[in-house]
Amino acid sequence: MTGTVSAPPTRDAAPESAGAGTLVRDPGRLRRGLGWLLVVVLVIVVAGAGLLLTVPSSAQRETYDPELPGPEGTKALAEILRQQGVTVDVVRSRDAAEKRLDDRTTLVMSDPYPLSDSAAQRLVDRAHDVVLITASARMLRILGLGGYSSAVSPSRAEPGCRVGAFAHVGPIAPGQLFLPDPGVTACFGDAAEGAAVLMSDDGGQRRAIVDGSGLFTNAHLAENGNAALGLALLGAQPHVVWYVPSLADSDRTDADPKKSLADLTPGWVTPAIVLLMVAALLAAAWRGRRFGPLVAETLPVTVRASETMLGRARLTAKAADAAHAADALRAGTNARLAKRLGLAARADPASVADAAADRIRIDRAACRALLTGPLPSTDAELVPFARDLTDLETAVEDAVRIERSTRD
């Protein structure tokens, strides 16, 4: 067997003689210089990455964004609505959303968490239809639809309600379930356990909520009847105003959307983190082991089978695992009996037990109980079990030997 070992580090010997004016390079010094340069580069890279992580990206968008083509976006659903003749306007300001809402418009939004209750209520009141595509206890209260259900969501749910728009919607795999208030229609579930979609219709104005995390995002829209459900909920009116809430549009007085994580962090935190990283890198360079070049060396190793057997036996005895030891003993007995009885090497233990019982003319049930029955769980039961295995193997060996002697 061939392995690799590390040769001890050696000092670079200087030449025995050098002429006057000859420049002699020290390879060891060059390697140390490159090492320190690498440490400095790593510190700069780590510090730069930390600064980038603390600065929020202006291009970063929220989940369920209808202009986001990634897995968490909903651009695919917005494009399907446009293909069906529905005008989809994406707005990121509540003022712009209020100006575009009329009696032929559906307001679609995720939970408007940056808005106060009054701002969210005003936005909902101006819309003819409202579809909330994320779960929110506050919006459930504002829309007057119901509350959360603690029931486990089924893997498959049919519409199960008398809503004409859902007549051609296939089954879905719902996420969060909701319990409806009186007068609210529950679809894709039931009112007792919980439903995936809650919908109310007050004078032609429709309010609906659904957990769209596993239904309407680009990653899941093509599954089951998700696309049909999206069209049924969002495409009832010819115009959709898709409001994307953000902290910059907040009307809360207790929130400052201009402050980032870097603004809220004390000034000494960043220098302290950089200093700790530099100290850690220096400690690693100082105390780290310096290996020499790898040298290939032939390493003949011979491990006897008896040593392996004894090592495993000691481990089993130390673990006090009588069942594992009994299983190993029985597996060896089955293999030897199969070979002695002329059976296949992988013959099942029941066949080996029947063949052994027939050969030595004992009860098959007793032989099967020994070779296929429950294993002993204690050392006290293991000893007689091992003795019975040995006796069975000896009896079969004697029977086979007598038969051969008789034939000869």
Coordinates of C-alpha atoms in Angstrom, one line a residue:
M1 CA 0.0 0.0 0.0
T2 CA 1.3 3.5 -0.9
G3 CA 0.8 6.5 1.4
T4 CA 2.1 10.0 1.7
V5 CA 3.9 11.4 4.7
S6 CA 5.1 14.9 5.4
A7 CA 8.8 15.5 5.5
P8 CA 10.1 17.7 8.2
P9 CA 10.7 21.3 7.3
T10 CA 14.3 22.1 6.4
R11 CA 16.1 25.4 6.2
D12 CA 17.2 26.5 2.9
A13 CA 21.0 26.2 2.8
A14 CA 23.0 29.1 1.4
P15 CA 25.4 28.3 -1.4
E16 CA 28.9 27.4 -0.2
S17 CA 30.5 30.3 -2.0
A18 CA 29.3 33.3 -3.9
G19 CA 31.2 35.7 -5.9
A20 CA 31.5 39.3 -4.9
G21 CA 28.5 41.3 -6.0
T22 CA 26.3 38.3 -6.6
L23 CA 22.7 38.6 -5.4
V24 CA 21.6 35.5 -3.5
R25 CA 17.8 34.9 -3.2
D26 CA 16.3 33.4 -0.1
P27 CA 13.3 31.2 -1.1
G28 CA 12.1 30.9 2.6
R29 CA 11.9 34.7 2.9
L30 CA 10.0 34.9 -0.4
R31 CA 7.4 32.3 0.8
R32 CA 6.9 34.2 4.1
G33 CA 6.4 37.4 2.2
L34 CA 3.7 35.8 -0.1
G35 CA 2.0 34.4 3.1
W36 CA 1.7 37.8 4.6
L37 CA 0.4 39.3 1.4
L38 CA -2.2 36.6 1.3
V39 CA -3.3 37.4 4.8
V40 CA -3.7 41.1 3.9
V41 CA -5.7 40.3 0.8
L42 CA -8.0 38.0 2.9
V43 CA -8.6 40.7 5.5
I44 CA -9.5 43.2 2.8
V45 CA -11.9 40.8 1.1
V46 CA -13.6 39.8 4.3
A47 CA -14.0 43.5 5.4
G48 CA -15.4 44.4 1.9
A49 CA -17.9 41.6 2.0
G50 CA -19.0 42.7 5.5
L51 CA -19.6 46.2 4.3
L52 CA -21.6 45.0 1.3
L53 CA -23.8 42.9 3.5
T54 CA -24.6 45.8 5.7
V55 CA -25.6 48.1 2.9
P56 CA -29.1 47.4 1.5
S57 CA -29.2 47.0 -2.2
S58 CA -31.5 49.5 -4.0
A59 CA -32.3 46.8 -6.6
Q60 CA -33.5 44.3 -4.0
R61 CA -37.2 43.5 -4.4
E62 CA -39.7 41.8 -2.1
T63 CA -41.1 38.3 -2.6
Y64 CA -44.3 38.1 -4.7
D65 CA -43.1 41.0 -6.8
P66 CA -44.9 40.8 -10.2
E67 CA -41.8 42.1 -12.0
L68 CA -39.4 39.6 -10.4
P69 CA -38.6 36.6 -12.7
G70 CA -36.8 34.6 -9.9
P71 CA -38.4 31.6 -8.1
E72 CA -39.9 33.8 -5.4
G73 CA -41.4 36.4 -7.8
T74 CA -44.9 36.3 -9.4
K75 CA -44.0 37.6 -12.9
A76 CA -45.3 34.5 -14.6
L77 CA -48.8 35.0 -13.1
A78 CA -48.8 38.7 -14.2
E79 CA -47.9 37.7 -17.7
I80 CA -50.6 35.1 -17.9
L81 CA -53.2 37.7 -16.8
R82 CA -52.0 40.1 -19.6
Q83 CA -52.3 37.3 -22.1
Q84 CA -55.9 36.8 -21.1
G85 CA -56.6 40.5 -21.8
V86 CA -56.3 41.8 -18.2
T87 CA -54.5 45.1 -17.8
V88 CA -51.9 44.7 -14.9
D89 CA -50.4 47.9 -13.4
V90 CA -47.6 47.4 -10.9
V91 CA -47.4 50.2 -8.4
R92 CA -45.1 50.7 -5.4
S93 CA -46.9 53.7 -3.8
R94 CA -50.2 53.6 -2.0
D95 CA -51.0 57.1 -3.4
A96 CA -50.5 55.8 -7.0
A97 CA -52.6 52.7 -6.1
E98 CA -55.5 54.8 -4.8
K99 CA -55.5 57.0 -7.9
R100 CA -55.9 53.9 -10.2
L101 CA -58.6 52.1 -8.3
D102 CA -62.1 52.2 -9.6
D103 CA -65.2 50.0 -9.8
R104 CA -63.7 47.8 -12.5
T105 CA -60.4 47.2 -10.7
T106 CA -59.0 44.3 -8.6
L107 CA -56.4 45.3 -5.9
V108 CA -53.8 42.6 -5.5
M109 CA -51.2 42.8 -2.8
S110 CA -49.2 40.9 -0.3
D111 CA -49.4 41.8 3.4
P112 CA -49.0 45.6 3.5
Y113 CA -46.9 45.4 6.7
P114 CA -45.4 48.9 6.3
L115 CA -48.9 50.6 6.3
S116 CA -50.9 51.5 9.4
D117 CA -54.3 50.0 9.9
S118 CA -56.0 53.2 8.7
A119 CA -53.9 53.4 5.5
A120 CA -54.5 49.7 4.8
Q121 CA -58.3 50.2 5.4
R122 CA -58.5 53.2 3.2
L123 CA -56.7 51.4 0.4
V124 CA -59.1 48.4 0.7
D125 CA -62.2 50.6 0.8
R126 CA -61.3 52.3 -2.5
A127 CA -60.9 49.0 -4.3
H128 CA -63.8 47.1 -5.9
D129 CA -62.2 43.6 -5.5
V130 CA -59.3 42.8 -3.1
V131 CA -57.1 39.7 -3.3
L132 CA -54.5 39.3 -0.6
I133 CA -51.9 36.7 -1.6
T134 CA -50.2 36.3 1.7
A135 CA -51.5 35.3 5.1
S136 CA -51.9 38.1 7.7
A137 CA -54.0 38.1 10.8
R138 CA -54.3 41.9 10.7
M139 CA -55.6 41.8 7.1
L140 CA -58.0 39.0 7.9
R141 CA -59.5 41.3 10.5
I142 CA -59.5 44.3 8.2
L143 CA -61.1 42.4 5.4
G144 CA -63.6 40.7 7.9
L145 CA -62.8 37.2 6.5
G146 CA -61.9 35.1 9.5
G147 CA -58.8 33.8 11.2
Y148 CA -56.0 31.2 11.1
S149 CA -56.7 27.5 11.4
S150 CA -54.3 25.2 13.3
A151 CA -55.3 22.1 11.2
V152 CA -52.6 20.4 9.1
S153 CA -52.9 21.3 5.4
P154 CA -53.9 18.4 3.1
S155 CA -51.6 17.4 0.2
R156 CA -54.5 17.8 -2.2
A157 CA -57.7 19.9 -2.0
E158 CA -60.6 20.3 -4.5
P159 CA -62.6 23.6 -4.7
G160 CA -65.6 22.2 -2.7
C161 CA -67.6 25.4 -2.9
R162 CA -70.3 27.0 -5.0
V163 CA -68.1 29.6 -6.7
G164 CA -68.6 29.7 -10.4
A165 CA -65.1 31.0 -11.1
F166 CA -63.6 27.8 -9.5
A167 CA -65.6 25.4 -11.6
H168 CA -62.7 24.7 -13.9
V169 CA -59.9 24.9 -11.3
G170 CA -58.2 21.7 -10.6
P171 CA -56.9 20.5 -7.2
I172 CA -54.2 22.4 -5.4
A173 CA -51.7 21.7 -2.6
P174 CA -52.8 24.4 -0.1
G175 CA -50.5 26.1 2.4
Q176 CA -51.9 28.0 5.4
L177 CA -55.6 27.2 6.2
F178 CA -58.1 29.7 7.4
L179 CA -61.4 29.6 9.4
P180 CA -64.1 31.7 7.9
D181 CA -66.3 34.2 9.7
P182 CA -70.1 33.8 9.3
G183 CA -71.2 34.6 5.8
V184 CA -67.7 34.0 4.3
T185 CA -67.3 31.3 1.7
A186 CA -64.6 28.7 2.3
C187 CA -63.1 27.0 -0.7
F188 CA -60.4 24.3 -1.1
G189 CA -61.2 22.9 2.3
D190 CA -64.2 23.2 4.7
A191 CA -65.4 25.7 7.2
A192 CA -64.8 23.3 10.2
E193 CA -61.2 22.3 9.7
G194 CA -60.0 25.2 7.6
A195 CA -59.8 26.2 3.9
A196 CA -57.1 27.5 1.6
V197 CA -59.3 30.3 0.1
L198 CA -61.7 32.6 2.0
M199 CA -64.0 34.8 -0.1
S200 CA -66.8 37.3 0.8
D201 CA -69.1 39.0 -1.6
D202 CA -70.8 42.2 -0.3
G203 CA -72.9 44.0 -2.9
G204 CA -70.7 42.7 -5.7
Q205 CA -67.5 43.7 -4.0
R206 CA -65.3 40.7 -3.5
R207 CA -62.7 40.2 -0.8
A208 CA -60.5 37.1 -0.9
I209 CA -57.3 35.8 0.8
V210 CA -55.1 32.9 0.0
D211 CA -51.6 31.8 1.0
G212 CA -49.8 32.1 -2.4
S213 CA -46.3 31.1 -1.2
G214 CA -46.7 27.6 -2.7
L215 CA -49.2 28.5 -5.4
F216 CA -48.6 31.7 -7.2
T217 CA -44.8 32.1 -7.2
N218 CA -42.9 31.4 -10.4
A219 CA -41.5 28.2 -8.9
H220 CA -45.0 26.7 -8.3
L221 CA -47.4 28.3 -10.7
A222 CA -47.2 25.4 -13.2
E223 CA -48.1 22.8 -10.6
N224 CA -51.6 21.3 -10.1
G225 CA -54.4 23.9 -10.7
N226 CA -52.4 26.9 -9.4
A227 CA -52.4 28.9 -12.6
A228 CA -56.2 28.4 -13.0
L229 CA -56.8 29.5 -9.4
G230 CA -54.7 32.6 -10.0
L231 CA -56.7 33.5 -13.1
A232 CA -60.0 32.9 -11.2
L233 CA -59.1 35.1 -8.3
L234 CA -57.2 37.9 -10.0
G235 CA -58.8 38.0 -13.4
A236 CA -62.4 38.7 -12.5
Q237 CA -62.1 42.4 -13.4
P238 CA -60.5 43.8 -16.6
H239 CA -58.0 45.8 -14.6
V240 CA -55.6 44.7 -11.9
V241 CA -53.6 47.1 -9.7
W242 CA -50.8 45.1 -8.1
Y243 CA -49.5 47.0 -5.1
V244 CA -46.0 46.1 -3.9
P245 CA -45.6 47.4 -0.3
S246 CA -42.2 48.6 0.8
L247 CA -40.7 50.4 3.8
A248 CA -40.2 53.5 1.7
D249 CA -44.0 53.8 1.4
S250 CA -44.7 53.5 5.1
D251 CA -47.0 55.9 6.9
R252 CA -46.0 54.7 10.3
T253 CA -44.6 57.4 12.7
D254 CA -42.6 54.7 14.7
A255 CA -40.6 53.5 11.7
D256 CA -37.8 55.3 9.8
P257 CA -37.5 53.6 6.4
K258 CA -34.3 55.5 5.6
K259 CA -32.3 53.8 8.4
S260 CA -30.4 50.7 7.5
L261 CA -28.6 48.2 9.7
A262 CA -25.4 50.1 9.3
D263 CA -27.1 53.2 10.8
L264 CA -28.4 51.3 13.8
T265 CA -25.1 49.7 14.5
P266 CA -22.7 51.5 16.9
G267 CA -19.6 53.0 15.3
W268 CA -17.1 50.8 17.2
V269 CA -18.7 47.5 16.0
T270 CA -17.1 47.4 12.5
P271 CA -13.5 48.3 13.6
A272 CA -13.8 45.7 16.4
I273 CA -14.9 43.0 14.0
V274 CA -12.1 43.8 11.6
L275 CA -9.6 43.8 14.5
L276 CA -10.8 40.4 15.7
M277 CA -10.5 39.0 12.2
V278 CA -7.0 40.3 11.8
A279 CA -6.0 38.8 15.2
A280 CA -7.5 35.5 14.3
L281 CA -5.6 35.4 10.9
L282 CA -2.3 36.4 12.6
A283 CA -2.8 33.7 15.3
A284 CA -3.5 31.1 12.6
A285 CA -0.3 32.1 10.7
W286 CA 1.7 32.1 14.0
R287 CA 0.5 28.8 15.5
G288 CA -0.4 27.0 12.3
R289 CA 1.7 23.9 11.5
R290 CA 4.0 24.2 8.6
F291 CA 4.3 21.0 6.7
G292 CA 7.1 20.1 4.4
P293 CA 6.7 18.7 0.9
L294 CA 4.8 15.4 0.5
V295 CA 7.0 12.4 -0.1
A296 CA 5.6 9.1 -1.5
E297 CA 6.7 6.1 0.6
T298 CA 5.8 2.4 0.4
L299 CA 4.1 1.3 3.6
P300 CA 3.5 -2.4 3.6
V301 CA 0.7 -3.1 6.1
T302 CA -0.7 -6.6 6.9
V303 CA -3.7 -7.0 9.2
R304 CA -4.6 -10.6 10.1
A305 CA -8.2 -11.6 10.0
S306 CA -8.0 -12.8 13.6
E307 CA -7.0 -9.3 14.8
T308 CA -10.0 -7.8 13.0
M309 CA -12.3 -10.5 14.5
L310 CA -10.9 -9.9 18.0
G311 CA -11.2 -6.1 17.6
R312 CA -14.8 -6.3 16.6
A313 CA -15.5 -8.7 19.4
R314 CA -14.0 -6.3 22.0
L315 CA -16.1 -3.4 20.6
T316 CA -19.3 -5.5 20.8
A317 CA -18.5 -6.7 24.3
K318 CA -17.7 -3.1 25.4
A319 CA -21.0 -1.9 24.0
A320 CA -22.9 -4.8 25.7
D321 CA -24.8 -5.4 22.5
A322 CA -25.8 -9.0 22.9
A323 CA -28.3 -8.9 20.0
H324 CA -25.6 -7.7 17.5
A325 CA -23.2 -10.4 18.7
A326 CA -25.9 -13.1 18.3
D327 CA -26.8 -11.8 14.9
A328 CA -23.1 -12.1 13.8
L329 CA -22.9 -15.6 15.2
R330 CA -26.1 -16.7 13.5
A331 CA -25.1 -15.2 10.2
G332 CA -21.8 -17.1 10.3
T333 CA -23.6 -20.4 11.1
N334 CA -26.1 -19.9 8.3
A335 CA -23.3 -19.3 5.8
R336 CA -21.3 -22.4 6.9
L337 CA -24.4 -24.6 7.0
A338 CA -25.5 -23.5 3.5
K339 CA -22.1 -24.4 2.1
R340 CA -22.0 -27.7 4.0
L341 CA -25.5 -28.6 2.8
G342 CA -24.8 -27.7 -0.8
L343 CA -27.2 -24.7 -0.9
A344 CA -26.6 -21.3 -2.6
A345 CA -24.3 -18.9 -0.8
R346 CA -27.2 -16.5 -0.4
A347 CA -29.9 -19.0 0.6
D348 CA -32.4 -17.5 3.0
P349 CA -32.1 -18.7 6.6
A350 CA -35.5 -20.5 6.5
S351 CA -34.3 -22.7 3.6
V352 CA -31.1 -23.4 5.5
A353 CA -33.0 -24.3 8.6
D354 CA -35.3 -26.7 6.8
A355 CA -32.4 -28.4 5.0
A356 CA -30.4 -28.8 8.3
A357 CA -33.5 -30.2 10.1
D358 CA -34.1 -32.7 7.4
R359 CA -30.4 -33.7 7.4
I360 CA -30.2 -34.4 11.1
R361 CA -33.9 -35.4 11.3
I362 CA -35.1 -33.0 13.9
D363 CA -38.2 -30.8 14.1
R364 CA -38.2 -28.0 11.5
A365 CA -39.9 -25.5 13.8
A366 CA -37.2 -25.9 16.4
C367 CA -34.5 -25.4 13.8
R368 CA -36.2 -22.4 12.3
A369 CA -36.6 -20.8 15.8
L370 CA -32.9 -21.1 16.2
L371 CA -31.8 -19.7 12.8
T372 CA -34.6 -17.2 12.1
G373 CA -36.3 -16.5 15.5
P374 CA -35.8 -13.6 17.9
L375 CA -32.3 -12.8 19.0
P376 CA -31.2 -12.8 22.7
S377 CA -31.0 -9.4 24.3
T378 CA -28.8 -10.2 27.3
D379 CA -25.5 -11.9 27.9
A380 CA -27.2 -14.6 29.9
E381 CA -29.3 -15.6 26.9
L382 CA -26.4 -15.2 24.5
V383 CA -24.3 -18.1 26.0
P384 CA -26.9 -20.9 25.5
F385 CA -27.8 -19.4 22.1
A386 CA -24.2 -19.7 20.9
R387 CA -23.9 -23.2 22.3
D388 CA -27.1 -24.3 20.4
L389 CA -25.7 -22.9 17.2
T390 CA -22.4 -24.8 17.7
D391 CA -24.3 -28.0 18.5
L392 CA -26.4 -27.6 15.4
E393 CA -23.4 -27.0 13.2
T394 CA -21.6 -30.0 14.7
A395 CA -24.6 -32.3 14.2
V396 CA -24.9 -31.3 10.5
E397 CA -21.1 -31.8 10.0
D398 CA -21.3 -35.3 11.5
A399 CA -24.3 -36.2 9.4
V400 CA -22.7 -35.1 6.2
R401 CA -19.5 -36.9 7.1
I402 CA -21.4 -40.2 7.8
E403 CA -23.2 -39.9 4.5
R404 CA -20.0 -39.5 2.6
S405 CA -18.4 -42.4 4.4
T406 CA -21.4 -44.6 3.6
R407 CA -21.2 -43.7 -0.1
D408 CA -17.5 -44.5 -0.2

